[in-house]
mmCIF file of N, CA and C in Angstrom:
data_model
loop_
_atom_site.group_PDB
_atom_site.id
_atom_site.type_symbol
_atom_site.label_atom_id
_atom_site.label_comp_id
_atom_site.label_asym_id
_atom_site.label_seq_id
_atom_site.Cartn_x
_atom_site.Cartn_y
_atom_site.Cartn_z
ATOM 1 N N MET A 1093 155.275 204.618 78.698
ATOM 2 C CA MET A 1093 155.608 205.938 78.068
ATOM 3 C C MET A 1093 156.091 206.374 76.857
ATOM 4 N N ASP A 1094 155.497 206.988 76.307
ATOM 5 C CA ASP A 1094 155.908 207.172 74.964
ATOM 6 C C ASP A 1094 156.703 208.373 74.623
ATOM 7 N N GLU A 1095 156.839 208.737 73.262
ATOM 8 C CA GLU A 1095 157.866 209.964 73.088
ATOM 9 C C GLU A 1095 157.147 211.276 73.590
ATOM 10 N N LEU A 1096 155.584 211.316 73.384
ATOM 11 C CA LEU A 1096 155.263 212.420 73.815
ATOM 12 C C LEU A 1096 154.983 212.520 75.504
ATOM 13 N N ASP A 1097 155.096 211.700 76.060
ATOM 14 C CA ASP A 1097 155.244 211.809 77.641
ATOM 15 C C ASP A 1097 156.543 212.234 78.028
ATOM 16 N N ARG A 1098 157.661 211.685 77.382
ATOM 17 C CA ARG A 1098 158.916 212.007 77.479
ATOM 18 C C ARG A 1098 159.154 213.479 77.138
ATOM 19 N N LYS A 1099 158.539 213.966 76.214
ATOM 20 C CA LYS A 1099 158.800 215.322 75.672
ATOM 21 C C LYS A 1099 158.003 216.370 76.768
ATOM 22 N N LEU A 1100 156.910 215.832 77.360
ATOM 23 C CA LEU A 1100 156.146 216.348 78.391
ATOM 24 C C LEU A 1100 156.938 216.627 79.472
ATOM 25 N N ILE A 1101 157.582 215.624 79.600
ATOM 26 C CA ILE A 1101 158.392 215.713 81.375
ATOM 27 C C ILE A 1101 159.792 216.249 81.033
ATOM 28 N N ALA A 1102 160.289 216.279 79.800
ATOM 29 C CA ALA A 1102 161.159 217.587 79.595
ATOM 30 C C ALA A 1102 160.834 218.588 79.810
ATOM 31 N N ALA A 1103 160.010 219.181 79.184
ATOM 32 C CA ALA A 1103 159.297 220.362 79.370
ATOM 33 C C ALA A 1103 159.071 221.281 80.819
ATOM 34 N N LEU A 1104 158.329 220.125 81.363
ATOM 35 C CA LEU A 1104 157.976 220.374 82.883
ATOM 36 C C LEU A 1104 159.348 220.574 83.622
ATOM 37 N N ALA A 1105 160.677 219.614 83.345
ATOM 38 C CA ALA A 1105 161.828 219.911 83.915
ATOM 39 C C ALA A 1105 162.010 221.303 83.667
ATOM 40 N N LYS A 1106 162.083 222.033 82.704
ATOM 41 C CA LYS A 1106 162.696 223.139 82.362
ATOM 42 C C LYS A 1106 161.888 224.062 83.285
ATOM 43 N N ASP A 1107 160.314 223.990 83.156
ATOM 44 C CA ASP A 1107 159.588 225.048 83.718
ATOM 45 C C ASP A 1107 158.337 224.180 84.303
ATOM 46 N N ALA A 1108 158.349 223.723 85.662
ATOM 47 C CA ALA A 1108 157.418 222.923 86.303
ATOM 48 C C ALA A 1108 155.977 223.684 86.417
ATOM 49 N N ARG A 1109 155.857 225.146 86.365
ATOM 50 C CA ARG A 1109 155.023 225.879 86.404
ATOM 51 C C ARG A 1109 154.437 226.316 85.183
ATOM 52 N N ALA A 1110 154.916 225.751 84.198
ATOM 53 C CA ALA A 1110 154.318 226.190 83.025
ATOM 54 C C ALA A 1110 152.583 225.748 82.758
ATOM 55 N N PRO A 1111 151.919 226.677 82.214
ATOM 56 C CA PRO A 1111 150.315 226.147 82.062
ATOM 57 C C PRO A 1111 150.098 224.988 80.970
ATOM 58 N N ALA A 1112 149.276 224.143 81.283
ATOM 59 C CA ALA A 1112 148.851 223.413 80.088
ATOM 60 C C ALA A 1112 148.846 224.039 78.643
ATOM 61 N N ALA A 1113 148.305 224.802 78.792
ATOM 62 C CA ALA A 1113 147.857 225.246 77.185
ATOM 63 C C ALA A 1113 149.632 226.053 76.872
ATOM 64 N N ALA A 1114 150.188 226.168 77.491
ATOM 65 C CA ALA A 1114 151.674 226.671 77.044
ATOM 66 C C ALA A 1114 152.415 225.429 76.771
ATOM 67 N N LEU A 1115 152.105 224.398 77.374
ATOM 68 C CA LEU A 1115 152.821 222.957 77.262
ATOM 69 C C LEU A 1115 152.089 222.393 75.875
ATOM 70 N N ALA A 1116 151.109 222.590 75.757
ATOM 71 C CA ALA A 1116 150.358 222.053 74.418
ATOM 72 C C ALA A 1116 150.986 222.532 73.162
ATOM 73 N N ARG A 1117 151.155 223.867 73.346
ATOM 74 C CA ARG A 1117 151.665 225.026 72.146
ATOM 75 C C ARG A 1117 152.923 224.396 71.662
ATOM 76 N N ARG A 1118 153.801 224.176 72.833
ATOM 77 C CA ARG A 1118 155.114 223.892 72.685
ATOM 78 C C ARG A 1118 155.410 222.555 72.153
ATOM 79 N N LEU A 1119 154.563 221.579 72.448
ATOM 80 C CA LEU A 1119 154.462 220.121 71.918
ATOM 81 C C LEU A 1119 153.904 220.118 70.783
ATOM 82 N N GLY A 1120 152.771 221.143 70.570
ATOM 83 C CA GLY A 1120 152.142 220.712 69.470
ATOM 84 C C GLY A 1120 150.915 219.761 69.333
ATOM 85 N N THR A 1121 150.138 219.929 70.539
ATOM 86 C CA THR A 1121 149.331 219.013 70.658
ATOM 87 C C THR A 1121 148.086 219.685 71.652
ATOM 88 N N ALA A 1122 146.814 219.134 71.795
ATOM 89 C CA ALA A 1122 145.774 219.865 72.260
ATOM 90 C C ALA A 1122 146.049 219.924 74.070
ATOM 91 N N ARG A 1123 145.645 220.829 74.204
ATOM 92 C CA ARG A 1123 145.557 221.283 75.833
ATOM 93 C C ARG A 1123 145.015 220.050 76.875
ATOM 94 N N THR A 1124 143.768 219.692 76.005
ATOM 95 C CA THR A 1124 143.002 218.153 76.775
ATOM 96 C C THR A 1124 144.047 216.998 77.147
ATOM 97 N N THR A 1125 145.096 217.039 75.641
ATOM 98 C CA THR A 1125 145.751 215.889 75.755
ATOM 99 C C THR A 1125 146.981 216.276 76.888
ATOM 100 N N VAL A 1126 147.412 217.132 76.926
ATOM 101 C CA VAL A 1126 148.316 217.675 77.864
ATOM 102 C C VAL A 1126 147.845 217.308 79.171
ATOM 103 N N GLN A 1127 146.784 217.580 79.610
ATOM 104 C CA GLN A 1127 146.203 217.470 80.682
ATOM 105 C C GLN A 1127 145.962 215.774 81.128
ATOM 106 N N ALA A 1128 145.422 215.292 80.223
ATOM 107 C CA ALA A 1128 145.297 213.837 80.241
ATOM 108 C C ALA A 1128 146.384 213.044 80.563
ATOM 109 N N ARG A 1129 147.383 213.527 79.651
ATOM 110 C CA ARG A 1129 148.724 212.770 80.008
ATOM 111 C C ARG A 1129 149.278 213.012 81.379
ATOM 112 N N LEU A 1130 149.442 214.305 81.980
ATOM 113 C CA LEU A 1130 149.761 214.733 83.264
ATOM 114 C C LEU A 1130 149.185 213.834 84.247
ATOM 115 N N GLU A 1131 147.806 213.802 83.970
ATOM 116 C CA GLU A 1131 146.906 213.043 85.210
ATOM 117 C C GLU A 1131 147.284 211.652 85.235
ATOM 118 N N ARG A 1132 147.652 210.809 83.958
ATOM 119 C CA ARG A 1132 148.031 209.725 83.801
ATOM 120 C C ARG A 1132 149.533 209.401 84.281
ATOM 121 N N LEU A 1133 150.241 210.366 84.008
ATOM 122 C CA LEU A 1133 151.676 210.302 84.512
ATOM 123 C C LEU A 1133 151.808 210.368 86.260
ATOM 124 N N GLU A 1134 150.919 211.668 86.650
ATOM 125 C CA GLU A 1134 150.949 211.576 88.067
ATOM 126 C C GLU A 1134 150.156 210.404 88.758
ATOM 127 N N THR A 1135 149.218 209.703 88.200
ATOM 128 C CA THR A 1135 148.406 208.535 88.967
ATOM 129 C C THR A 1135 149.438 207.512 88.671
ATOM 130 N N SER A 1136 150.295 207.311 87.500
ATOM 131 C CA SER A 1136 151.069 206.291 87.489
ATOM 132 C C SER A 1136 152.449 206.144 88.418
ATOM 133 N N GLY A 1137 152.516 207.320 88.845
ATOM 134 C CA GLY A 1137 153.899 207.335 89.446
ATOM 135 C C GLY A 1137 155.103 207.789 88.942
ATOM 136 N N ALA A 1138 154.825 208.184 87.402
ATOM 137 C CA ALA A 1138 155.833 208.420 86.607
ATOM 138 C C ALA A 1138 156.542 209.946 87.188
ATOM 139 N N ILE A 1139 155.583 210.769 87.631
ATOM 140 C CA ILE A 1139 155.475 212.002 87.980
ATOM 141 C C ILE A 1139 155.194 212.196 89.520
ATOM 142 N N ALA A 1140 156.311 212.056 90.229
ATOM 143 C CA ALA A 1140 155.883 212.039 91.785
ATOM 144 C C ALA A 1140 155.557 213.418 92.330
ATOM 145 N N GLY A 1141 155.925 214.520 91.905
ATOM 146 C CA GLY A 1141 155.607 215.910 92.299
ATOM 147 C C GLY A 1141 155.991 217.162 91.540
ATOM 148 N N TYR A 1142 155.946 218.157 92.133
ATOM 149 C CA TYR A 1142 156.348 219.079 91.328
ATOM 150 C C TYR A 1142 157.264 219.994 92.620
ATOM 151 N N THR A 1143 158.412 220.616 92.078
ATOM 152 C CA THR A 1143 159.283 221.133 93.311
ATOM 153 C C THR A 1143 159.711 222.427 92.689
ATOM 154 N N VAL A 1144 160.512 222.910 93.420
ATOM 155 C CA VAL A 1144 161.290 224.275 93.060
ATOM 156 C C VAL A 1144 162.925 223.763 93.013
ATOM 157 N N ARG A 1145 163.323 224.450 92.165
ATOM 158 C CA ARG A 1145 164.945 224.237 91.647
ATOM 159 C C ARG A 1145 165.551 225.533 92.289
ATOM 160 N N LEU A 1146 166.424 225.598 93.417
ATOM 161 C CA LEU A 1146 166.904 226.929 93.971
ATOM 162 C C LEU A 1146 167.797 227.369 92.873
ATOM 163 N N GLY A 1147 167.990 228.605 92.440
ATOM 164 C CA GLY A 1147 169.231 229.343 91.749
ATOM 165 C C GLY A 1147 170.341 229.676 92.453
ATOM 166 N N ASP A 1148 171.256 230.177 91.921
ATOM 167 C CA ASP A 1148 172.573 230.421 92.685
ATOM 168 C C ASP A 1148 172.545 231.337 93.682
ATOM 169 N N ALA A 1149 171.321 232.530 93.400
ATOM 170 C CA ALA A 1149 171.123 233.400 94.549
ATOM 171 C C ALA A 1149 170.706 232.731 95.435
ATOM 172 N N ALA A 1150 170.203 231.955 95.524
ATOM 173 C CA ALA A 1150 169.437 231.122 97.166
ATOM 174 C C ALA A 1150 170.619 230.373 97.623
ATOM 175 N N THR A 1151 171.387 229.703 96.661
ATOM 176 C CA THR A 1151 172.385 228.560 96.967
ATOM 177 C C THR A 1151 173.818 228.784 97.316
ATOM 178 N N ALA A 1152 174.243 230.235 96.691
ATOM 179 C CA ALA A 1152 175.339 230.665 96.853
ATOM 180 C C ALA A 1152 176.160 230.420 98.359
ATOM 181 N N ARG A 1153 175.489 230.713 99.498
ATOM 182 C CA ARG A 1153 176.204 230.808 100.432
ATOM 183 C C ARG A 1153 176.213 229.289 101.128
ATOM 184 N N ARG A 1154 175.659 228.354 100.298
ATOM 185 C CA ARG A 1154 175.620 226.871 101.007
ATOM 186 C C ARG A 1154 176.856 226.090 100.516
ATOM 187 N N ILE A 1155 177.783 225.647 101.527
ATOM 188 C CA ILE A 1155 178.645 224.481 101.379
ATOM 189 C C ILE A 1155 177.904 223.127 101.200
ATOM 190 N N ARG A 1156 178.465 222.653 100.181
ATOM 191 C CA ARG A 1156 177.947 221.047 99.930
ATOM 192 C C ARG A 1156 179.207 220.258 100.147
ATOM 193 N N ALA A 1157 178.682 218.999 100.571
ATOM 194 C CA ALA A 1157 179.768 217.787 100.524
ATOM 195 C C ALA A 1157 179.001 216.350 100.028
ATOM 196 N N THR A 1158 179.620 215.654 99.549
ATOM 197 C CA THR A 1158 179.371 214.400 99.393
ATOM 198 C C THR A 1158 180.136 213.607 100.720
ATOM 199 N N VAL A 1159 179.248 212.860 101.615
ATOM 200 C CA VAL A 1159 179.793 211.830 102.588
ATOM 201 C C VAL A 1159 179.522 210.686 102.430
ATOM 202 N N LEU A 1160 180.654 209.708 102.458
ATOM 203 C CA LEU A 1160 180.457 208.299 102.065
ATOM 204 C C LEU A 1160 180.525 207.846 103.438
ATOM 205 N N VAL A 1161 179.568 206.856 103.783
ATOM 206 C CA VAL A 1161 179.637 206.307 105.134
ATOM 207 C C VAL A 1161 179.525 204.877 105.148
ATOM 208 N N GLY A 1162 180.119 204.496 106.114
ATOM 209 C CA GLY A 1162 180.352 202.923 106.158
ATOM 210 C C GLY A 1162 179.582 202.563 107.584
ATOM 211 N N VAL A 1163 178.821 201.512 107.163
ATOM 212 C CA VAL A 1163 177.647 201.251 108.391
ATOM 213 C C VAL A 1163 177.797 199.879 108.835
ATOM 214 N N GLN A 1164 177.930 199.450 110.390
ATOM 215 C CA GLN A 1164 178.137 198.362 110.802
ATOM 216 C C GLN A 1164 177.034 197.479 110.264
ATOM 217 N N PRO A 1165 177.419 196.359 109.786
ATOM 218 C CA PRO A 1165 176.389 195.222 109.756
ATOM 219 C C PRO A 1165 174.874 195.301 110.411
ATOM 220 N N LYS A 1166 173.949 195.325 109.840
ATOM 221 C CA LYS A 1166 172.520 195.491 110.263
ATOM 222 C C LYS A 1166 172.388 196.520 111.389
ATOM 223 N N ALA A 1167 173.032 197.580 111.051
ATOM 224 C CA ALA A 1167 172.972 198.887 111.727
ATOM 225 C C ALA A 1167 172.167 199.954 111.169
ATOM 226 N N LEU A 1168 171.849 199.773 109.810
ATOM 227 C CA LEU A 1168 171.435 200.804 108.771
ATOM 228 C C LEU A 1168 170.004 201.073 109.140
ATOM 229 N N ALA A 1169 169.288 200.199 109.748
ATOM 230 C CA ALA A 1169 167.826 200.514 110.380
ATOM 231 C C ALA A 1169 167.914 201.682 111.420
ATOM 232 N N GLN A 1170 169.171 201.553 112.472
ATOM 233 C CA GLN A 1170 169.184 202.463 113.355
ATOM 234 C C GLN A 1170 169.751 203.808 112.931
ATOM 235 N N VAL A 1171 170.787 203.684 111.883
ATOM 236 C CA VAL A 1171 171.477 204.736 111.335
ATOM 237 C C VAL A 1171 170.402 205.862 110.574
ATOM 238 N N MET A 1172 169.502 205.578 109.875
ATOM 239 C CA MET A 1172 168.837 206.238 109.018
ATOM 240 C C MET A 1172 167.888 207.242 109.605
ATOM 241 N N PRO A 1173 166.905 206.762 110.626
ATOM 242 C CA PRO A 1173 166.395 207.734 111.344
ATOM 243 C C PRO A 1173 167.119 208.686 111.695
ATOM 244 N N ARG A 1174 168.457 208.605 111.996
ATOM 245 C CA ARG A 1174 168.970 209.693 112.808
ATOM 246 C C ARG A 1174 169.764 210.620 111.830
ATOM 247 N N LEU A 1175 169.992 210.010 110.727
ATOM 248 C CA LEU A 1175 170.322 210.799 109.525
ATOM 249 C C LEU A 1175 169.051 211.742 109.033
ATOM 250 N N GLN A 1176 167.892 211.092 109.175
ATOM 251 C CA GLN A 1176 166.909 211.919 108.452
ATOM 252 C C GLN A 1176 166.504 213.078 109.543
ATOM 253 N N ALA A 1177 166.948 213.117 110.633
ATOM 254 C CA ALA A 1177 166.619 213.977 111.453
ATOM 255 C C ALA A 1177 167.628 215.061 111.477
ATOM 256 N N MET A 1178 168.648 215.108 110.852
ATOM 257 C CA MET A 1178 169.736 216.011 110.550
ATOM 258 C C MET A 1178 169.384 216.753 109.223
ATOM 259 N N PRO A 1179 168.922 218.227 109.581
ATOM 260 C CA PRO A 1179 168.450 219.229 108.472
ATOM 261 C C PRO A 1179 169.786 219.233 107.512
ATOM 262 N N ALA A 1180 171.073 219.251 107.642
ATOM 263 C CA ALA A 1180 172.259 219.306 106.812
ATOM 264 C C ALA A 1180 172.285 218.177 105.997
ATOM 265 N N VAL A 1181 171.460 217.007 106.155
ATOM 266 C CA VAL A 1181 171.498 215.966 105.329
ATOM 267 C C VAL A 1181 170.329 215.987 104.446
ATOM 268 N N GLU A 1182 170.672 216.118 103.046
ATOM 269 C CA GLU A 1182 169.624 216.557 101.974
ATOM 270 C C GLU A 1182 169.246 215.609 101.301
ATOM 271 N N VAL A 1183 170.019 214.645 100.820
ATOM 272 C CA VAL A 1183 169.883 213.306 99.902
ATOM 273 C C VAL A 1183 170.669 211.971 100.730
ATOM 274 N N ALA A 1184 169.967 211.033 100.509
ATOM 275 C CA ALA A 1184 171.005 209.846 101.264
ATOM 276 C C ALA A 1184 170.414 208.868 100.168
ATOM 277 N N HIS A 1185 171.801 207.807 99.641
ATOM 278 C CA HIS A 1185 171.626 206.946 98.659
ATOM 279 C C HIS A 1185 172.037 205.845 99.220
ATOM 280 N N THR A 1186 171.584 204.581 99.344
ATOM 281 C CA THR A 1186 172.161 203.485 99.651
ATOM 282 C C THR A 1186 173.271 203.174 98.390
ATOM 283 N N THR A 1187 174.416 202.198 98.461
ATOM 284 C CA THR A 1187 175.491 202.172 97.611
ATOM 285 C C THR A 1187 176.205 200.656 97.597
ATOM 286 N N SER A 1188 176.531 200.344 96.374
ATOM 287 C CA SER A 1188 177.320 199.222 96.682
ATOM 288 C C SER A 1188 178.991 199.550 96.575
ATOM 289 N N GLY A 1189 179.428 198.477 96.896
ATOM 290 C CA GLY A 1189 180.789 199.003 97.070
ATOM 291 C C GLY A 1189 181.570 199.160 98.675
ATOM 292 N N ARG A 1190 182.508 200.009 98.698
ATOM 293 C CA ARG A 1190 183.517 200.030 100.418
ATOM 294 C C ARG A 1190 182.416 200.701 101.181
ATOM 295 N N PHE A 1191 181.517 201.762 100.693
ATOM 296 C CA PHE A 1191 180.681 202.328 101.813
ATOM 297 C C PHE A 1191 179.117 202.079 101.567
ATOM 298 N N ASP A 1192 178.230 202.070 102.370
ATOM 299 C CA ASP A 1192 177.161 201.632 102.438
ATOM 300 C C ASP A 1192 175.832 202.623 101.981
ATOM 301 N N LEU A 1193 176.732 204.083 102.367
ATOM 302 C CA LEU A 1193 175.623 205.273 102.002
ATOM 303 C C LEU A 1193 176.597 206.319 101.156
ATOM 304 N N SER A 1194 175.899 207.196 100.322
ATOM 305 C CA SER A 1194 176.274 208.279 99.823
ATOM 306 C C SER A 1194 175.263 209.489 100.425
ATOM 307 N N LEU A 1195 175.713 210.395 100.888
ATOM 308 C CA LEU A 1195 174.909 211.613 101.670
ATOM 309 C C LEU A 1195 175.427 212.443 100.587
ATOM 310 N N GLN A 1196 174.350 213.683 100.379
ATOM 311 C CA GLN A 1196 174.599 214.829 100.156
ATOM 312 C C GLN A 1196 174.165 215.868 101.218
ATOM 313 N N VAL A 1197 175.397 216.504 101.765
ATOM 314 C CA VAL A 1197 175.409 217.209 103.262
ATOM 315 C C VAL A 1197 175.547 218.994 102.592
ATOM 316 N N ALA A 1198 174.587 219.673 103.156
ATOM 317 C CA ALA A 1198 174.497 221.144 102.821
ATOM 318 C C ALA A 1198 174.841 221.872 104.397
ATOM 319 N N ALA A 1199 175.558 222.913 104.227
ATOM 320 C CA ALA A 1199 175.727 223.905 105.473
ATOM 321 C C ALA A 1199 175.884 225.514 105.139
ATOM 322 N N GLY A 1200 175.710 226.116 105.875
ATOM 323 C CA GLY A 1200 175.856 227.626 105.710
ATOM 324 C C GLY A 1200 177.221 228.096 105.789
ATOM 325 N N SER A 1201 177.985 227.154 106.301
ATOM 326 C CA SER A 1201 179.478 227.590 106.645
ATOM 327 C C SER A 1201 180.227 226.443 107.024
ATOM 328 N N THR A 1202 181.626 226.595 106.951
ATOM 329 C CA THR A 1202 182.613 225.504 106.930
ATOM 330 C C THR A 1202 182.486 224.984 108.631
ATOM 331 N N ALA A 1203 182.148 226.167 109.425
ATOM 332 C CA ALA A 1203 181.848 225.634 110.579
ATOM 333 C C ALA A 1203 180.549 224.674 110.959
ATOM 334 N N GLU A 1204 179.469 224.927 110.342
ATOM 335 C CA GLU A 1204 178.402 224.034 110.325
ATOM 336 C C GLU A 1204 178.506 222.800 109.567
ATOM 337 N N LEU A 1205 179.401 222.806 108.617
ATOM 338 C CA LEU A 1205 179.775 221.689 107.641
ATOM 339 C C LEU A 1205 180.476 220.613 108.733
ATOM 340 N N ASP A 1206 181.339 221.208 109.435
ATOM 341 C CA ASP A 1206 182.170 220.545 110.097
ATOM 342 C C ASP A 1206 181.444 219.661 111.285
ATOM 343 N N GLU A 1207 180.265 220.647 112.165
ATOM 344 C CA GLU A 1207 179.584 220.163 112.939
ATOM 345 C C GLU A 1207 178.695 219.063 112.423
ATOM 346 N N ALA A 1208 178.285 219.194 111.314
ATOM 347 C CA ALA A 1208 177.613 218.022 110.838
ATOM 348 C C ALA A 1208 178.248 216.637 110.202
ATOM 349 N N LEU A 1209 179.311 217.010 109.873
ATOM 350 C CA LEU A 1209 180.106 215.848 109.705
ATOM 351 C C LEU A 1209 180.561 215.196 110.856
ATOM 352 N N ASP A 1210 180.602 215.703 111.982
ATOM 353 C CA ASP A 1210 181.134 215.208 113.355
ATOM 354 C C ASP A 1210 180.058 214.347 113.769
ATOM 355 N N ALA A 1211 178.925 214.941 113.760
ATOM 356 C CA ALA A 1211 177.434 214.434 114.239
ATOM 357 C C ALA A 1211 177.539 213.246 113.426
ATOM 358 N N ILE A 1212 177.726 213.083 112.151
ATOM 359 C CA ILE A 1212 177.496 211.927 111.399
ATOM 360 C C ILE A 1212 178.332 210.760 111.931
ATOM 361 N N GLY A 1213 179.519 210.837 111.814
ATOM 362 C CA GLY A 1213 180.333 210.175 112.623
ATOM 363 C C GLY A 1213 179.938 209.766 113.892
ATOM 364 N N ARG A 1214 179.255 210.552 114.855
ATOM 365 C CA ARG A 1214 179.012 210.063 116.114
ATOM 366 C C ARG A 1214 177.991 208.937 115.987
ATOM 367 N N ILE A 1215 177.283 209.274 115.026
ATOM 368 C CA ILE A 1215 176.152 208.032 115.051
ATOM 369 C C ILE A 1215 176.485 206.670 115.503
ATOM 370 N N PRO A 1216 175.630 206.167 116.367
ATOM 371 C CA PRO A 1216 175.928 204.816 116.612
ATOM 372 C C PRO A 1216 175.512 203.905 115.438
ATOM 373 N N GLY A 1217 176.602 202.722 115.264
ATOM 374 C CA GLY A 1217 176.484 201.897 113.955
ATOM 375 C C GLY A 1217 177.263 202.749 112.767
ATOM 376 N N VAL A 1218 177.604 204.086 112.575
ATOM 377 C CA VAL A 1218 178.575 204.456 111.540
ATOM 378 C C VAL A 1218 179.985 204.170 112.033
ATOM 379 N N GLU A 1219 180.609 203.337 111.290
ATOM 380 C CA GLU A 1219 182.086 203.015 111.538
ATOM 381 C C GLU A 1219 183.010 203.566 110.652
ATOM 382 N N ASP A 1220 182.792 204.224 109.596
ATOM 383 C CA ASP A 1220 183.575 205.043 108.769
ATOM 384 C C ASP A 1220 182.869 205.971 107.935
ATOM 385 N N THR A 1221 183.788 207.094 107.707
ATOM 386 C CA THR A 1221 183.188 207.903 106.941
ATOM 387 C C THR A 1221 184.347 208.876 105.954
ATOM 388 N N GLU A 1222 184.163 209.275 104.916
ATOM 389 C CA GLU A 1222 184.630 210.010 103.856
ATOM 390 C C GLU A 1222 183.795 211.212 103.395
ATOM 391 N N SER A 1223 184.809 212.364 103.188
ATOM 392 C CA SER A 1223 184.105 213.790 103.141
ATOM 393 C C SER A 1223 184.661 214.137 101.696
ATOM 394 N N LEU A 1224 183.825 214.518 100.956
ATOM 395 C CA LEU A 1224 184.218 215.395 99.448
ATOM 396 C C LEU A 1224 183.372 216.405 99.362
ATOM 397 N N VAL A 1225 183.966 217.696 99.584
ATOM 398 C CA VAL A 1225 183.531 218.843 99.641
ATOM 399 C C VAL A 1225 183.511 219.181 98.126
ATOM 400 N N HIS A 1226 182.166 219.802 97.948
ATOM 401 C CA HIS A 1226 182.067 220.236 96.560
ATOM 402 C C HIS A 1226 182.395 221.794 96.353
ATOM 403 N N LEU A 1227 183.304 221.787 95.192
ATOM 404 C CA LEU A 1227 183.730 223.241 94.953
ATOM 405 C C LEU A 1227 183.134 223.851 94.080
ATOM 406 N N SER A 1228 182.795 223.213 92.754
ATOM 407 C CA SER A 1228 181.997 224.105 91.821
ATOM 408 C C SER A 1228 181.143 222.792 91.022
ATOM 409 N N THR A 1229 180.178 223.056 90.250
ATOM 410 C CA THR A 1229 179.432 222.439 89.739
ATOM 411 C C THR A 1229 179.387 222.424 88.305
ATOM 412 N N ARG A 1230 179.722 221.717 87.484
ATOM 413 C CA ARG A 1230 180.057 221.740 86.070
ATOM 414 C C ARG A 1230 179.093 221.151 84.948
ATOM 415 N N ILE A 1231 178.457 220.176 85.825
ATOM 416 C CA ILE A 1231 177.353 219.482 84.974
ATOM 417 C C ILE A 1231 176.114 219.384 85.920
ATOM 418 N N ASP A 1232 174.744 219.816 85.966
ATOM 419 C CA ASP A 1232 173.811 219.346 86.654
ATOM 420 C C ASP A 1232 172.432 218.887 85.824
ATOM 421 N N ARG A 1233 172.394 217.826 85.633
ATOM 422 C CA ARG A 1233 171.117 217.398 85.031
ATOM 423 C C ARG A 1233 170.026 216.726 85.710
ATOM 424 N N ALA A 1234 170.090 217.206 86.927
ATOM 425 C CA ALA A 1234 169.046 216.346 87.950
ATOM 426 C C ALA A 1234 167.889 216.721 87.614
ATOM 427 N N LEU A 1235 167.469 217.273 86.789
ATOM 428 C CA LEU A 1235 165.971 217.732 86.683
ATOM 429 C C LEU A 1235 166.045 217.451 84.981
#
């Protein structure tokens, strides 16, 4: 991946719907170059897909929490399908340290969040959880 690829990915992170011609003008290169680069980045797996990033109007009523989860030894394979089936679990990362998983959980109300946290704690193989409710977002460089 070279500098042009990095600039192209950065431009797409700002506006994934930008047409190739607009990206080419912004990057000072030919439209065919942009199209070829996009195809190569997609084929190589550097770009896995294009998505929608929800704005404040769509997420304002969502309550988010990070949930740290300790799993019994060798139980992760049984825990993951149960977590994947829970719509409130948006993201799951394996981690090092005291906890085995870090989850991003979202709900429409504190009552729904409480239910989701209880459901996570009841999954066979989960032995410990710690929840951190998100109050405000100060930095978000996810894209």
